[in-house]
Short mmCIF file of C-alpha atoms in Angstrom, two decimals:
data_model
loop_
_atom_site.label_atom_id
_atom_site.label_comp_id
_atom_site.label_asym_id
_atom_site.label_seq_id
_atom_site.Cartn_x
_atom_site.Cartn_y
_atom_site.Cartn_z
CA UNK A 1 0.00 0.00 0.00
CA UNK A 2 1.62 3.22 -1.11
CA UNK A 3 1.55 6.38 0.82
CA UNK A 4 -0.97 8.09 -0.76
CA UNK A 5 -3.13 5.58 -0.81
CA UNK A 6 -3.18 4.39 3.19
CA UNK A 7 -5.44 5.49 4.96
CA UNK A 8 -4.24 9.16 6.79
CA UNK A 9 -2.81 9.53 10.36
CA UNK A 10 -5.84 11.44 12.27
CA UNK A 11 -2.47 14.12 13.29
CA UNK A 12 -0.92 15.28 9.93
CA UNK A 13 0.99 18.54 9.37
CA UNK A 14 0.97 19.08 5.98
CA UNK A 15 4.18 20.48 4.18
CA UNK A 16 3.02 22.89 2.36
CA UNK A 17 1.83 24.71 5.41
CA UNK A 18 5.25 24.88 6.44
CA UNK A 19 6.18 26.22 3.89
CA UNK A 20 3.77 28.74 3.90
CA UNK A 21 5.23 29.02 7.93
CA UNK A 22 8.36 29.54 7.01
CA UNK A 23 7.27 32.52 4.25
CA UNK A 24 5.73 34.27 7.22
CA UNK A 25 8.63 33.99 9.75
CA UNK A 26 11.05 34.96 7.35
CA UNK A 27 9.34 38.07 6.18
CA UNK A 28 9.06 38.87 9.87
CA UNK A 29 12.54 38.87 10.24
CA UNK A 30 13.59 40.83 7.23
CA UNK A 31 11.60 43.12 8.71
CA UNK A 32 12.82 43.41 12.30
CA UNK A 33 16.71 43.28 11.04
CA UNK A 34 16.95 47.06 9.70
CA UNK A 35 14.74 48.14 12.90
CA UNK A 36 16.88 46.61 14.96
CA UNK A 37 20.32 47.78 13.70
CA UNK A 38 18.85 51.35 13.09
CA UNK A 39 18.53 51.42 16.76
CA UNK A 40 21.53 49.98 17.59
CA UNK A 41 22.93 52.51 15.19
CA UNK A 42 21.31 55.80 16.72
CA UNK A 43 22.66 54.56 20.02
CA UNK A 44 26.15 54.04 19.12
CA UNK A 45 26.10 50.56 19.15
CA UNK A 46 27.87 48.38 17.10
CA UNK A 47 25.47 46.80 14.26
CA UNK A 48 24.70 42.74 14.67
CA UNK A 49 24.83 42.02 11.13
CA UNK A 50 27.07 44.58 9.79
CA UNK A 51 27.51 42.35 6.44
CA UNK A 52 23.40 42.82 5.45
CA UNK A 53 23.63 46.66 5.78
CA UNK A 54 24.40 46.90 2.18
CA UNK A 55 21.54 44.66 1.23
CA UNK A 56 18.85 46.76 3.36
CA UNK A 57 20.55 50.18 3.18
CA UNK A 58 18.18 52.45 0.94
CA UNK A 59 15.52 49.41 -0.92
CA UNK A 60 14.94 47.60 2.24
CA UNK A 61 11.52 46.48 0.27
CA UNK A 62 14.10 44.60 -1.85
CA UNK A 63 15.65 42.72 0.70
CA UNK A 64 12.41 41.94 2.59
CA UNK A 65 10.78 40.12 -0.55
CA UNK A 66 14.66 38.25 -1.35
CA UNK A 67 15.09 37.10 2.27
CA UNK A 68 11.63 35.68 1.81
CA UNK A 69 11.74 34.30 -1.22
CA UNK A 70 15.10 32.82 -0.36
CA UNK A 71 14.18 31.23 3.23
CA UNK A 72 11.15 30.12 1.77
CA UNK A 73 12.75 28.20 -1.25
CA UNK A 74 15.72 26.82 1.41
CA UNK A 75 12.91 25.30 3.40
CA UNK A 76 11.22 23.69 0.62
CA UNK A 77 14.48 22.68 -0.67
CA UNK A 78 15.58 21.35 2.86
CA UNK A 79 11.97 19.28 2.81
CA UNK A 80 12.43 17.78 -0.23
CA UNK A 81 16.05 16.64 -0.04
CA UNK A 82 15.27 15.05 3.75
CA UNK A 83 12.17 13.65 3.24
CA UNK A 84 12.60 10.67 1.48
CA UNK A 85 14.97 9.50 4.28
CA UNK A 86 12.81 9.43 7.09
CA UNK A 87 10.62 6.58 7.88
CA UNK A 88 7.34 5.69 6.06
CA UNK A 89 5.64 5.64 9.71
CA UNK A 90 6.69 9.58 10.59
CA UNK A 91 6.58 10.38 6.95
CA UNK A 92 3.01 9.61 7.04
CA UNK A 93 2.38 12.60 9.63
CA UNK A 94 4.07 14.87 7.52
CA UNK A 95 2.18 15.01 3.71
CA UNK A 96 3.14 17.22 0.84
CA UNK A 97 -0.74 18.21 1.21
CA UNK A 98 -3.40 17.72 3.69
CA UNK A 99 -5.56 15.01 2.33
CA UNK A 100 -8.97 15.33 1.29
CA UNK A 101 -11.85 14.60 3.55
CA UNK A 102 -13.84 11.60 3.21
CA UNK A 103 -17.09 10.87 4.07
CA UNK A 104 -17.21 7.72 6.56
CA UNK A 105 -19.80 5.75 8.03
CA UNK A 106 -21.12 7.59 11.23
CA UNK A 107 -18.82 6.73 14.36
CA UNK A 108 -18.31 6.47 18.11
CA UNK A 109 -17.62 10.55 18.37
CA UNK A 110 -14.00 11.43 20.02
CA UNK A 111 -13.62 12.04 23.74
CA UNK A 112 -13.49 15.35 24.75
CA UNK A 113 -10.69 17.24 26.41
CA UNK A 114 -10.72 20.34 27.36
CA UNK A 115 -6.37 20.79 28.26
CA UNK A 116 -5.16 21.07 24.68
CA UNK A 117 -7.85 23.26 23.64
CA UNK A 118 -7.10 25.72 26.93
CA UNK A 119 -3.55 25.83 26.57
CA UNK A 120 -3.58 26.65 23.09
CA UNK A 121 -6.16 29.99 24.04
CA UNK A 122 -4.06 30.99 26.79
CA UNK A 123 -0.60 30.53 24.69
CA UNK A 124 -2.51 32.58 21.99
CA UNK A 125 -4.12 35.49 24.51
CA UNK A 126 -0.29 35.49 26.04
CA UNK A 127 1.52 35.98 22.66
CA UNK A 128 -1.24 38.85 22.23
CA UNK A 129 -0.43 40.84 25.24
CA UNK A 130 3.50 40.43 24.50
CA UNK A 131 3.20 41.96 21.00
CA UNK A 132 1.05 44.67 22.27
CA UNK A 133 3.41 45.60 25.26
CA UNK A 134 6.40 45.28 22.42
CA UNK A 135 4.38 47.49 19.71
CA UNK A 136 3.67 49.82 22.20
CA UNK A 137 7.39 50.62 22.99
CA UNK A 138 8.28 50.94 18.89
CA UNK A 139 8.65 54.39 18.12
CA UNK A 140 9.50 55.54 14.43
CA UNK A 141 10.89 58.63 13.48
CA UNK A 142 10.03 60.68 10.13
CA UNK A 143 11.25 64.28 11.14
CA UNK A 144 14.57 64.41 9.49
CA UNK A 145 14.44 62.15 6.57
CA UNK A 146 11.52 60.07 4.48
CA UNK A 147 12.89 56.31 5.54
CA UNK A 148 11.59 55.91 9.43
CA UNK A 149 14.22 55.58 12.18
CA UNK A 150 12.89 52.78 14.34
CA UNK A 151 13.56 52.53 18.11
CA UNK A 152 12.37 51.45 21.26
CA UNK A 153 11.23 53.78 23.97
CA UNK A 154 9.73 52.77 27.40
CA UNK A 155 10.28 50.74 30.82
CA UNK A 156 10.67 47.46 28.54
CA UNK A 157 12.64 49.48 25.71
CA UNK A 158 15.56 46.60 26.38
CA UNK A 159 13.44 43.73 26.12
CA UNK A 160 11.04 44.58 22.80
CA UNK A 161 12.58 41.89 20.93
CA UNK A 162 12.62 39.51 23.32
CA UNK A 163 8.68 39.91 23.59
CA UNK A 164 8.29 39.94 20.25
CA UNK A 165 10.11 36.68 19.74
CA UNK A 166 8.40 35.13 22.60
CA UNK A 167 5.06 36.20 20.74
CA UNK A 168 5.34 34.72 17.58
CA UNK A 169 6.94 31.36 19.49
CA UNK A 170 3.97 31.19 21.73
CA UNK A 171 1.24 31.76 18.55
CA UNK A 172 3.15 29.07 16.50
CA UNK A 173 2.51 26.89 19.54
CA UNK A 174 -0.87 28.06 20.18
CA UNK A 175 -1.67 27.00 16.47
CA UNK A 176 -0.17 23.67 16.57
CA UNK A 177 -2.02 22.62 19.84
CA UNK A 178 -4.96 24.24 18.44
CA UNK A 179 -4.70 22.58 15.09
CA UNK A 180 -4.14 19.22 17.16
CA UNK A 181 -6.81 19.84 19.25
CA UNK A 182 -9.51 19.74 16.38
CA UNK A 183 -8.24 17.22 14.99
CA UNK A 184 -7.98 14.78 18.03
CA UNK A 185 -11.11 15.54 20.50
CA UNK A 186 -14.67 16.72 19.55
CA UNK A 187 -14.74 19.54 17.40
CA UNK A 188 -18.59 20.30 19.05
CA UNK A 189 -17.00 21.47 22.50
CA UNK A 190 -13.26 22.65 21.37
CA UNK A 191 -14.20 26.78 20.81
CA UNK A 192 -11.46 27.07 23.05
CA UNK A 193 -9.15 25.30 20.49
CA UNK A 194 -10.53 27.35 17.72
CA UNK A 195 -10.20 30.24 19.47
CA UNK A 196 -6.64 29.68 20.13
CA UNK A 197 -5.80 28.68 16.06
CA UNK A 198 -7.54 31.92 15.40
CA UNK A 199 -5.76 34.22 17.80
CA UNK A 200 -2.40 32.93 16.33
CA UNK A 201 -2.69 33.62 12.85
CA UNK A 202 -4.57 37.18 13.74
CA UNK A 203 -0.86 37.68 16.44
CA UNK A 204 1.19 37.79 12.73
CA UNK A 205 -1.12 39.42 10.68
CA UNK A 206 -1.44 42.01 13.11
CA UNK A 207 2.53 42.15 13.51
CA UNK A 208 2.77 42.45 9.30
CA UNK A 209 0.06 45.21 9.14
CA UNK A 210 1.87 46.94 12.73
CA UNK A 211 5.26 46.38 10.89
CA UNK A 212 3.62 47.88 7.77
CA UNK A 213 2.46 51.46 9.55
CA UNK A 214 5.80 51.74 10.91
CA UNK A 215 7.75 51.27 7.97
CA UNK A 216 5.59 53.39 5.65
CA UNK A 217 7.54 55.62 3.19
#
């Protein structure tokens, strides 16, 4: 029985949503680099990644859509080379696509638990307080020149990153345990799973429109 043809794990993570992941993360980054090093850069500090500035300095627009492009090819690259090495039984959890759903017979309905579906809304609300606290410290500067000068102002000026990192980790998780959540107990009772899916892809679409305002030219 081939792979595509046996019948599908009830947890799968498709690839291509991965992929898609990995689009989204990247872009996030190639935003935050030049914010970053701007700041570091008004305050005297030495820059982190002094060999990009040339890649970002004046068409940072440029370098956000090549770092994306780039990271998202590597990963789909990365997939694709590893993948046929790993065993049929883990492989199966991991499909190029998710697979179509198929009407069965009517069943015994899952048990119901309500952990998963709890953590994943409180991992969700969490990441949304830590990106509010962080966007509320980002300050951007247009008085001197058109290109915004970025920086962090406030009692948790030092630790913006850091909260914005631990954001986007906790929505990821919040939309994995979420995702697992539906697909393992009863969908009838799991809002709070749903909830906490939701919440985590709102957490980066909210970052890329907030990253969006403040980088407006």
């Amino acid at each position: 029985m081939t792979e595509n043809s046996a019948k599908p794990p009830r947890c799968i993570m498709a690839m291509s949503e991965l992929i898609i992941l990995a689009a989204i993360i990247s872009t996030l980054w190639a935003f935050i680099i030049p914010a970053v090093e701007a700041a570091r850069d008004m305050k005297g500090r030495p820059l982190l990644y002094p060999w990009l500035h040339p890649w970002y300095d004046g068409h940072v627009w440029i370098f956000i859509a090549v770092c994306a492009l780039t990271a998202t090819a590597t990963t789909a690259l990365l997939i694709w080379s590893i993948r046929p090495f790993v065993p049929q039984w883990i492989r199966r959890h991991f499909p190029w696509r998710a697979p179509p759903v198929v009407r069965a017979l009517p069943r015994e309905p899952p048990p119901y638990n309500p952990l998963a579906a709890r953590i994943a809304a409180t991992f969700a609300g969490t990441a949304s307080v830590l990106l509010i606290v962080a966007a509320a410290h980002v300050r951007s500067d247009r008085s001197r020149q058109r290109t915004p000068i970025v920086t962090w102002e406030g009692p948790l000026a030092d630790y913006v990153l850091v909260l914005a990192i631990s954001g986007w980790i906790l929505s990821v998780l919040a939309m994995v345990i979420g995702q697992y959540s539906i697909n393992k107990f009863r969908i009838d009772y799991d809002y709070w799973a749903v909830l906490g899916f939701g919440l985590g892809i709102m957490n980066f679409c909210g970052t890329l429109l907030a990253l969006a305002a403040i980088y407006e030219d």
